[in-house]
Amino acid sequence: MKHRLFYNCLAAAALLMSLTACGDKPGANVGTSSDSGKPRVFTVNYPLTYFAERIGGEAIEVVFPAPAEGDPAFWQPTENDIAAFQSADLILRNGADYAKWMQGASLPESVQVDTSATFADSLIVVAGTATHSHGAGGEHSHDGVAFTTWLDLGQAIQQAQAIRDAFVGRWPDQTSAFDANFSALRADLEKLDGDLAFAAQGFGKEPLAASHPVYQYLARRYGLKIRSVLWEPETVPDDAAMADLKALLEKHPAKLMIWEGDPAPDSVAKLDAIGIKSVVFDPCGNRPEASSDFLSVMRENIKRLAASVPPVSPQP
């Protein structure tokens, strides 16, 4: 009996030591919200996701939970999605009234970063657009503040800078890595900015049309004369839509339509019939195909735009 009690005590002591050792194991997930042990940063669109991934490198886990289909700006998250945001170590907001669901959600202020705060005074206010729907976001309007801030690549650099600053403030031991990564990203964005400015110069004062009112910052930064309708790439314009376009053309005689995505062939044919060519300039608000990223999408945008510059008429 004494021997059995002795061995039972030994077994209990061994179990206690084992549990204690597990609790003190180096690398245990303490103070982070990720199974990997890395801080988790939540984002509301793909450009911020790309910037955060470039700057954070291997030190950060970036989470972009919006579905692959539709515009993340109009995504309506579930309660579980919001709970995931509430668990984040950092939340990167686009600002400019992007992702309006955040205005009514209970999210900790201390972990939120408005990446467009440094140029808040330069945001563009939009009025007079109709309510419409596309994708899974339901009906919405583009009235309010224009939110595709990153299409001005100078502003995109400022948003990336805000992410770098937030990362350094939150995880200062990684400052050297964050700085090196940000410098490389900034150089890439500056190159895109210069290339886009050069391509846009070819249009001069040429009037341009856009299928959707999302190019306000692109137009302002690069001097493009853009007026918009409310069309979707996958929807062929009906007689009413064509009438709206023709009314716009009376005061703004565009010969080129800029689309967010590949337009339906019948849409291209209808525009060709009235002397308007089509070109795609993808805003890249959502994650692109696996073989692409923000840089490659923007490079292709610039190539297509440059190829669409009207030929110079010979001087008499």
mmCIF file of C-alpha atoms in Angstrom:
data_model
loop_
_atom_site.group_PDB
_atom_site.id
_atom_site.type_symbol
_atom_site.label_atom_id
_atom_site.label_comp_id
_atom_site.label_asym_id
_atom_site.label_seq_id
_atom_site.Cartn_x
_atom_site.Cartn_y
_atom_site.Cartn_z
ATOM 1 C CA MET A 1 0.000 0.000 0.000
ATOM 2 C CA LYS A 2 2.822 2.382 0.889
ATOM 3 C CA HIS A 3 4.606 1.437 -2.370
ATOM 4 C CA ARG A 4 1.440 2.105 -4.411
ATOM 5 C CA LEU A 5 1.012 5.526 -2.743
ATOM 6 C CA PHE A 6 4.672 6.334 -3.383
ATOM 7 C CA TYR A 7 4.427 5.506 -7.101
ATOM 8 C CA ASN A 8 1.169 7.428 -7.447
ATOM 9 C CA CYS A 9 2.883 10.502 -5.983
ATOM 10 C CA LEU A 10 5.795 10.097 -8.395
ATOM 11 C CA ALA A 11 3.410 9.867 -11.360
ATOM 12 C CA ALA A 12 1.530 12.982 -10.264
ATOM 13 C CA ALA A 13 4.775 14.906 -9.815
ATOM 14 C CA ALA A 14 5.970 13.844 -13.262
ATOM 15 C CA LEU A 15 2.679 14.936 -14.840
ATOM 16 C CA LEU A 16 2.856 18.324 -13.097
ATOM 17 C CA MET A 17 6.436 18.874 -14.282
ATOM 18 C CA SER A 18 5.419 17.949 -17.837
ATOM 19 C CA LEU A 19 2.518 20.418 -17.855
ATOM 20 C CA THR A 20 4.716 23.158 -16.398
ATOM 21 C CA ALA A 21 7.383 22.548 -19.039
ATOM 22 C CA CYS A 22 4.774 22.760 -21.814
ATOM 23 C CA GLY A 23 3.470 26.051 -20.422
ATOM 24 C CA ASP A 24 6.942 27.578 -20.368
ATOM 25 C CA LYS A 25 7.957 26.199 -23.768
ATOM 26 C CA PRO A 26 9.832 28.838 -25.824
ATOM 27 C CA GLY A 27 7.790 30.156 -28.744
ATOM 28 C CA ALA A 28 4.452 29.508 -27.065
ATOM 29 C CA ASN A 29 1.716 31.688 -28.601
ATOM 30 C CA VAL A 30 1.640 34.385 -25.930
ATOM 31 C CA GLY A 31 0.580 37.960 -26.695
ATOM 32 C CA THR A 32 -0.327 37.295 -30.344
ATOM 33 C CA SER A 33 -3.540 36.346 -32.117
ATOM 34 C CA SER A 34 -2.046 34.007 -34.714
ATOM 35 C CA ASP A 35 -1.431 30.258 -34.508
ATOM 36 C CA SER A 36 1.931 30.956 -36.135
ATOM 37 C CA GLY A 37 2.918 33.246 -33.264
ATOM 38 C CA LYS A 38 3.042 36.229 -35.644
ATOM 39 C CA PRO A 39 1.026 39.412 -35.092
ATOM 40 C CA ARG A 40 -2.082 39.506 -37.272
ATOM 41 C CA VAL A 41 -2.849 42.595 -39.339
ATOM 42 C CA PHE A 42 -6.315 42.860 -40.906
ATOM 43 C CA THR A 43 -6.935 44.903 -44.054
ATOM 44 C CA VAL A 44 -10.002 46.122 -45.962
ATOM 45 C CA ASN A 45 -8.734 45.990 -49.560
ATOM 46 C CA TYR A 46 -6.034 44.419 -51.679
ATOM 47 C CA PRO A 47 -3.723 47.447 -52.140
ATOM 48 C CA LEU A 48 -3.310 47.752 -48.361
ATOM 49 C CA THR A 49 -2.862 43.980 -48.170
ATOM 50 C CA TYR A 50 -0.069 44.101 -50.733
ATOM 51 C CA PHE A 51 1.661 47.035 -49.042
ATOM 52 C CA ALA A 52 1.427 45.355 -45.623
ATOM 53 C CA GLU A 53 2.766 42.061 -46.966
ATOM 54 C CA ARG A 54 5.698 43.814 -48.627
ATOM 55 C CA ILE A 55 6.563 45.887 -45.551
ATOM 56 C CA GLY A 56 5.865 43.252 -42.901
ATOM 57 C CA GLY A 57 7.617 40.414 -44.680
ATOM 58 C CA GLU A 58 7.907 37.243 -42.634
ATOM 59 C CA ALA A 59 7.312 39.068 -39.344
ATOM 60 C CA ILE A 60 3.602 39.758 -39.905
ATOM 61 C CA GLU A 61 0.560 37.694 -40.858
ATOM 62 C CA VAL A 62 -1.689 39.811 -43.085
ATOM 63 C CA VAL A 63 -5.381 38.865 -43.244
ATOM 64 C CA PHE A 64 -7.687 40.170 -45.985
ATOM 65 C CA PRO A 65 -11.028 38.436 -45.293
ATOM 66 C CA ALA A 66 -13.245 39.962 -48.001
ATOM 67 C CA PRO A 67 -14.453 37.433 -50.604
ATOM 68 C CA ALA A 68 -12.715 37.175 -53.961
ATOM 69 C CA GLU A 69 -15.843 38.233 -55.841
ATOM 70 C CA GLY A 70 -17.191 41.763 -55.726
ATOM 71 C CA ASP A 71 -15.822 45.101 -54.562
ATOM 72 C CA PRO A 72 -14.425 44.973 -50.992
ATOM 73 C CA ALA A 73 -15.557 48.580 -50.501
ATOM 74 C CA PHE A 74 -19.176 47.383 -50.372
ATOM 75 C CA TRP A 75 -18.632 44.051 -48.610
ATOM 76 C CA GLN A 76 -20.977 43.342 -45.689
ATOM 77 C CA PRO A 77 -19.107 41.133 -43.178
ATOM 78 C CA THR A 78 -20.811 38.552 -40.980
ATOM 79 C CA GLU A 79 -20.701 38.610 -37.187
ATOM 80 C CA ASN A 80 -17.874 36.059 -37.339
ATOM 81 C CA ASP A 81 -15.939 38.298 -39.735
ATOM 82 C CA ILE A 82 -16.312 41.262 -37.385
ATOM 83 C CA ALA A 83 -15.236 39.107 -34.434
ATOM 84 C CA ALA A 84 -12.088 38.226 -36.369
ATOM 85 C CA PHE A 85 -11.363 41.934 -36.930
ATOM 86 C CA GLN A 86 -11.859 42.520 -33.208
ATOM 87 C CA SER A 87 -9.098 39.989 -32.484
ATOM 88 C CA ALA A 88 -6.564 41.707 -34.765
ATOM 89 C CA ASP A 89 -3.314 43.165 -33.488
ATOM 90 C CA LEU A 90 -3.713 45.958 -36.053
ATOM 91 C CA ILE A 91 -6.470 47.007 -38.476
ATOM 92 C CA LEU A 92 -5.484 48.937 -41.596
ATOM 93 C CA ARG A 93 -8.276 51.197 -42.824
ATOM 94 C CA ASN A 94 -8.237 52.845 -46.222
ATOM 95 C CA GLY A 95 -9.993 55.979 -44.991
ATOM 96 C CA ALA A 96 -11.992 58.102 -47.462
ATOM 97 C CA ASP A 97 -15.220 56.442 -46.246
ATOM 98 C CA TYR A 98 -14.046 53.100 -47.634
ATOM 99 C CA ALA A 99 -15.785 50.033 -46.138
ATOM 100 C CA LYS A 100 -18.684 51.913 -44.549
ATOM 101 C CA TRP A 101 -19.560 48.848 -42.446
ATOM 102 C CA MET A 102 -16.725 49.830 -40.118
ATOM 103 C CA GLN A 103 -18.573 52.984 -39.049
ATOM 104 C CA GLY A 104 -21.174 50.937 -37.192
ATOM 105 C CA ALA A 105 -18.960 48.083 -36.019
ATOM 106 C CA SER A 106 -17.547 47.837 -32.514
ATOM 107 C CA LEU A 107 -13.822 47.749 -33.239
ATOM 108 C CA PRO A 108 -11.042 48.740 -30.811
ATOM 109 C CA GLU A 109 -9.838 52.241 -31.696
ATOM 110 C CA SER A 110 -6.350 51.563 -30.348
ATOM 111 C CA VAL A 111 -5.504 49.115 -33.137
ATOM 112 C CA GLN A 112 -6.973 51.036 -36.091
ATOM 113 C CA VAL A 113 -4.816 52.935 -38.575
ATOM 114 C CA ASP A 114 -6.338 55.316 -41.140
ATOM 115 C CA THR A 115 -3.789 55.059 -43.938
ATOM 116 C CA SER A 116 -5.068 58.137 -45.802
ATOM 117 C CA ALA A 117 -5.110 60.471 -42.789
ATOM 118 C CA THR A 118 -2.051 62.423 -43.972
ATOM 119 C CA PHE A 119 -3.865 63.607 -47.108
ATOM 120 C CA ALA A 120 -7.402 63.822 -45.699
ATOM 121 C CA ASP A 121 -7.649 67.458 -46.807
ATOM 122 C CA SER A 122 -7.088 66.378 -50.418
ATOM 123 C CA LEU A 123 -9.846 63.777 -50.637
ATOM 124 C CA ILE A 124 -12.360 64.275 -53.443
ATOM 125 C CA VAL A 125 -16.076 64.619 -52.687
ATOM 126 C CA VAL A 126 -18.436 63.057 -55.242
ATOM 127 C CA ALA A 127 -22.101 63.973 -55.724
ATOM 128 C CA GLY A 128 -24.868 63.222 -58.172
ATOM 129 C CA THR A 129 -24.284 59.515 -58.893
ATOM 130 C CA ALA A 130 -27.245 57.148 -59.020
ATOM 131 C CA THR A 131 -27.774 54.155 -56.750
ATOM 132 C CA HIS A 132 -26.935 50.871 -58.468
ATOM 133 C CA SER A 133 -25.647 47.399 -57.703
ATOM 134 C CA HIS A 134 -22.866 45.074 -58.795
ATOM 135 C CA GLY A 135 -21.350 41.919 -57.391
ATOM 136 C CA ALA A 136 -22.381 40.656 -53.972
ATOM 137 C CA GLY A 137 -22.408 44.063 -52.286
ATOM 138 C CA GLY A 138 -26.039 44.903 -53.051
ATOM 139 C CA GLU A 139 -27.279 48.365 -54.001
ATOM 140 C CA HIS A 140 -25.011 51.295 -53.256
ATOM 141 C CA SER A 141 -24.097 54.769 -54.395
ATOM 142 C CA HIS A 142 -20.758 56.377 -55.202
ATOM 143 C CA ASP A 143 -21.865 59.674 -53.644
ATOM 144 C CA GLY A 144 -19.663 60.877 -50.800
ATOM 145 C CA VAL A 145 -15.883 60.660 -50.758
ATOM 146 C CA ALA A 146 -14.041 59.052 -53.672
ATOM 147 C CA PHE A 147 -12.238 56.094 -52.145
ATOM 148 C CA THR A 148 -9.861 54.591 -54.733
ATOM 149 C CA THR A 149 -7.096 56.686 -53.201
ATOM 150 C CA TRP A 150 -4.255 54.390 -54.328
ATOM 151 C CA LEU A 151 -4.831 55.147 -58.033
ATOM 152 C CA ASP A 152 -2.881 58.317 -57.312
ATOM 153 C CA LEU A 153 0.398 56.505 -56.771
ATOM 154 C CA GLY A 154 1.758 59.441 -54.803
ATOM 155 C CA GLN A 155 -1.052 58.851 -52.328
ATOM 156 C CA ALA A 156 -0.374 55.110 -52.450
ATOM 157 C CA ILE A 157 3.159 55.841 -51.246
ATOM 158 C CA GLN A 158 1.753 57.877 -48.350
ATOM 159 C CA GLN A 159 -0.544 54.993 -47.432
ATOM 160 C CA ALA A 160 2.403 52.600 -47.485
ATOM 161 C CA GLN A 161 4.340 55.059 -45.297
ATOM 162 C CA ALA A 162 1.468 55.045 -42.787
ATOM 163 C CA ILE A 163 1.655 51.250 -42.661
ATOM 164 C CA ARG A 164 5.416 51.345 -42.130
ATOM 165 C CA ASP A 165 5.011 53.883 -39.320
ATOM 166 C CA ALA A 166 2.292 51.814 -37.642
ATOM 167 C CA PHE A 167 4.405 48.657 -37.827
ATOM 168 C CA VAL A 168 7.459 50.388 -36.369
ATOM 169 C CA GLY A 169 5.384 51.914 -33.580
ATOM 170 C CA ARG A 170 3.849 48.567 -32.703
ATOM 171 C CA TRP A 171 6.885 46.294 -33.205
ATOM 172 C CA PRO A 172 10.015 48.476 -32.896
ATOM 173 C CA ASP A 173 12.373 45.499 -32.705
ATOM 174 C CA GLN A 174 11.662 44.912 -36.426
ATOM 175 C CA THR A 175 12.378 48.505 -37.500
ATOM 176 C CA SER A 176 15.381 47.696 -39.692
ATOM 177 C CA ALA A 177 13.483 45.065 -41.658
ATOM 178 C CA PHE A 178 10.387 47.242 -42.004
ATOM 179 C CA ASP A 179 12.474 50.184 -43.224
ATOM 180 C CA ALA A 180 14.311 48.099 -45.811
ATOM 181 C CA ASN A 181 11.082 46.556 -47.069
ATOM 182 C CA PHE A 182 9.330 49.920 -47.246
ATOM 183 C CA SER A 183 12.224 51.472 -49.169
ATOM 184 C CA ALA A 184 12.003 48.721 -51.787
ATOM 185 C CA LEU A 185 8.229 49.124 -52.062
ATOM 186 C CA ARG A 186 8.478 52.898 -52.321
ATOM 187 C CA ALA A 187 10.975 52.576 -55.176
ATOM 188 C CA ASP A 188 8.578 50.278 -57.039
ATOM 189 C CA LEU A 189 5.648 52.647 -56.530
ATOM 190 C CA GLU A 190 7.700 55.673 -57.585
ATOM 191 C CA LYS A 191 8.632 53.858 -60.803
ATOM 192 C CA LEU A 192 4.962 53.113 -61.493
ATOM 193 C CA ASP A 193 4.074 56.735 -60.754
ATOM 194 C CA GLY A 194 6.608 58.004 -63.270
ATOM 195 C CA ASP A 195 5.599 55.496 -65.935
ATOM 196 C CA LEU A 196 1.915 56.314 -65.517
ATOM 197 C CA ALA A 197 2.570 60.051 -65.671
ATOM 198 C CA PHE A 198 4.533 59.565 -68.903
ATOM 199 C CA ALA A 199 1.777 57.454 -70.483
ATOM 200 C CA ALA A 200 -0.937 59.917 -69.463
ATOM 201 C CA GLN A 201 0.905 62.845 -71.066
ATOM 202 C CA GLY A 202 0.052 61.417 -74.465
ATOM 203 C CA PHE A 203 -3.640 62.161 -74.002
ATOM 204 C CA GLY A 204 -3.113 65.870 -73.436
ATOM 205 C CA LYS A 205 -6.559 67.453 -73.138
ATOM 206 C CA GLU A 206 -8.276 64.557 -74.915
ATOM 207 C CA PRO A 207 -11.685 63.851 -73.309
ATOM 208 C CA LEU A 208 -12.018 60.315 -71.925
ATOM 209 C CA ALA A 209 -14.993 58.307 -70.678
ATOM 210 C CA ALA A 210 -15.022 55.781 -67.838
ATOM 211 C CA SER A 211 -17.464 52.953 -67.227
ATOM 212 C CA HIS A 212 -17.575 53.674 -63.494
ATOM 213 C CA PRO A 213 -16.865 56.679 -61.217
ATOM 214 C CA VAL A 214 -13.728 55.254 -59.609
ATOM 215 C CA TYR A 215 -10.959 57.135 -61.430
ATOM 216 C CA GLN A 216 -11.127 60.531 -59.707
ATOM 217 C CA TYR A 217 -7.646 60.368 -58.155
ATOM 218 C CA LEU A 218 -6.140 58.870 -61.299
ATOM 219 C CA ALA A 219 -7.560 61.770 -63.304
ATOM 220 C CA ARG A 220 -6.359 64.443 -60.886
ATOM 221 C CA ARG A 221 -2.843 63.074 -60.414
ATOM 222 C CA TYR A 222 -2.120 62.449 -64.082
ATOM 223 C CA GLY A 223 -4.109 65.241 -65.722
ATOM 224 C CA LEU A 224 -6.671 63.019 -67.462
ATOM 225 C CA LYS A 225 -10.013 64.525 -68.533
ATOM 226 C CA ILE A 226 -12.380 61.743 -67.436
ATOM 227 C CA ARG A 227 -16.188 61.755 -67.214
ATOM 228 C CA SER A 228 -18.024 58.656 -66.000
ATOM 229 C CA VAL A 229 -21.174 56.656 -66.622
ATOM 230 C CA LEU A 230 -22.467 53.814 -64.401
ATOM 231 C CA TRP A 231 -21.800 50.662 -66.394
ATOM 232 C CA GLU A 232 -20.565 47.193 -65.433
ATOM 233 C CA PRO A 233 -18.069 45.207 -67.529
ATOM 234 C CA GLU A 234 -20.267 42.101 -67.595
ATOM 235 C CA THR A 235 -23.486 43.973 -68.512
ATOM 236 C CA VAL A 236 -24.178 45.066 -72.075
ATOM 237 C CA PRO A 237 -25.553 48.643 -72.079
ATOM 238 C CA ASP A 238 -29.209 48.866 -73.064
ATOM 239 C CA ASP A 239 -30.834 51.671 -75.036
ATOM 240 C CA ALA A 240 -31.209 53.845 -71.923
ATOM 241 C CA ALA A 241 -27.537 53.419 -71.012
ATOM 242 C CA MET A 242 -26.466 54.269 -74.549
ATOM 243 C CA ALA A 243 -28.687 57.353 -74.460
ATOM 244 C CA ASP A 244 -26.997 58.466 -71.223
ATOM 245 C CA LEU A 245 -23.598 58.023 -72.843
ATOM 246 C CA LYS A 246 -24.582 59.973 -75.946
ATOM 247 C CA ALA A 247 -25.831 62.813 -73.744
ATOM 248 C CA LEU A 248 -22.445 62.882 -72.003
ATOM 249 C CA LEU A 249 -20.635 62.838 -75.364
ATOM 250 C CA GLU A 250 -22.440 65.978 -76.524
ATOM 251 C CA LYS A 251 -20.368 68.029 -74.068
ATOM 252 C CA HIS A 252 -17.477 65.605 -73.611
ATOM 253 C CA PRO A 253 -16.691 63.972 -76.986
ATOM 254 C CA ALA A 254 -14.610 61.041 -75.747
ATOM 255 C CA LYS A 255 -13.168 58.467 -78.146
ATOM 256 C CA LEU A 256 -11.979 56.061 -75.443
ATOM 257 C CA MET A 257 -13.875 54.237 -72.673
ATOM 258 C CA ILE A 258 -11.895 53.094 -69.611
ATOM 259 C CA TRP A 259 -13.254 49.905 -68.008
ATOM 260 C CA GLU A 260 -12.629 48.383 -64.564
ATOM 261 C CA GLY A 261 -12.526 44.884 -66.050
ATOM 262 C CA ASP A 262 -12.816 43.129 -69.395
ATOM 263 C CA PRO A 263 -16.045 44.365 -71.003
ATOM 264 C CA ALA A 264 -18.530 42.059 -72.695
ATOM 265 C CA PRO A 265 -17.787 41.724 -76.439
ATOM 266 C CA ASP A 266 -21.219 43.158 -77.289
ATOM 267 C CA SER A 267 -20.411 46.238 -75.194
ATOM 268 C CA VAL A 268 -17.184 46.731 -77.120
ATOM 269 C CA ALA A 269 -19.079 46.354 -80.402
ATOM 270 C CA LYS A 270 -21.701 48.928 -79.412
ATOM 271 C CA LEU A 271 -18.992 51.432 -78.534
ATOM 272 C CA ASP A 272 -17.033 50.693 -81.707
ATOM 273 C CA ALA A 273 -20.172 51.458 -83.688
ATOM 274 C CA ILE A 274 -20.163 55.037 -82.383
ATOM 275 C CA GLY A 275 -16.412 55.513 -82.706
ATOM 276 C CA ILE A 276 -15.331 54.744 -79.134
ATOM 277 C CA LYS A 277 -12.522 52.309 -78.333
ATOM 278 C CA SER A 278 -12.243 50.365 -75.067
ATOM 279 C CA VAL A 279 -9.333 49.901 -72.650
ATOM 280 C CA VAL A 280 -9.135 48.189 -69.256
ATOM 281 C CA PHE A 281 -7.598 49.955 -66.256
ATOM 282 C CA ASP A 282 -8.123 47.623 -63.304
ATOM 283 C CA PRO A 283 -8.309 49.533 -59.973
ATOM 284 C CA CYS A 284 -7.129 46.319 -58.278
ATOM 285 C CA GLY A 285 -9.283 46.802 -55.187
ATOM 286 C CA ASN A 286 -9.601 43.053 -54.757
ATOM 287 C CA ARG A 287 -6.958 40.331 -54.841
ATOM 288 C CA PRO A 288 -5.936 39.501 -58.434
ATOM 289 C CA GLU A 289 -5.240 36.068 -59.869
ATOM 290 C CA ALA A 290 -2.541 34.032 -58.151
ATOM 291 C CA SER A 291 0.002 34.807 -60.868
ATOM 292 C CA SER A 292 -0.435 38.578 -60.425
ATOM 293 C CA ASP A 293 0.069 41.198 -57.737
ATOM 294 C CA PHE A 294 -0.476 44.932 -57.355
ATOM 295 C CA LEU A 295 2.670 45.845 -59.287
ATOM 296 C CA SER A 296 2.009 43.539 -62.222
ATOM 297 C CA VAL A 297 -1.626 44.662 -62.498
ATOM 298 C CA MET A 298 -0.588 48.323 -62.533
ATOM 299 C CA ARG A 299 2.158 47.663 -65.081
ATOM 300 C CA GLU A 300 -0.379 46.045 -67.398
ATOM 301 C CA ASN A 301 -2.757 48.968 -66.851
ATOM 302 C CA ILE A 302 -0.034 51.399 -67.870
ATOM 303 C CA LYS A 303 0.876 49.367 -70.971
ATOM 304 C CA ARG A 304 -2.738 49.254 -72.135
ATOM 305 C CA LEU A 305 -3.247 52.949 -71.453
ATOM 306 C CA ALA A 306 -0.071 53.885 -73.332
ATOM 307 C CA ALA A 307 -1.150 51.745 -76.292
ATOM 308 C CA SER A 308 -4.466 53.634 -76.395
ATOM 309 C CA VAL A 309 -2.959 57.101 -76.782
ATOM 310 C CA PRO A 310 -4.440 58.627 -79.958
ATOM 311 C CA PRO A 311 -2.015 59.125 -82.847
ATOM 312 C CA VAL A 312 -0.738 62.631 -83.364
ATOM 313 C CA SER A 313 -2.372 64.276 -86.362
ATOM 314 C CA PRO A 314 0.174 65.484 -88.931
ATOM 315 C CA GLN A 315 0.627 69.220 -89.083
ATOM 316 C CA PRO A 316 -0.497 70.866 -92.356
#
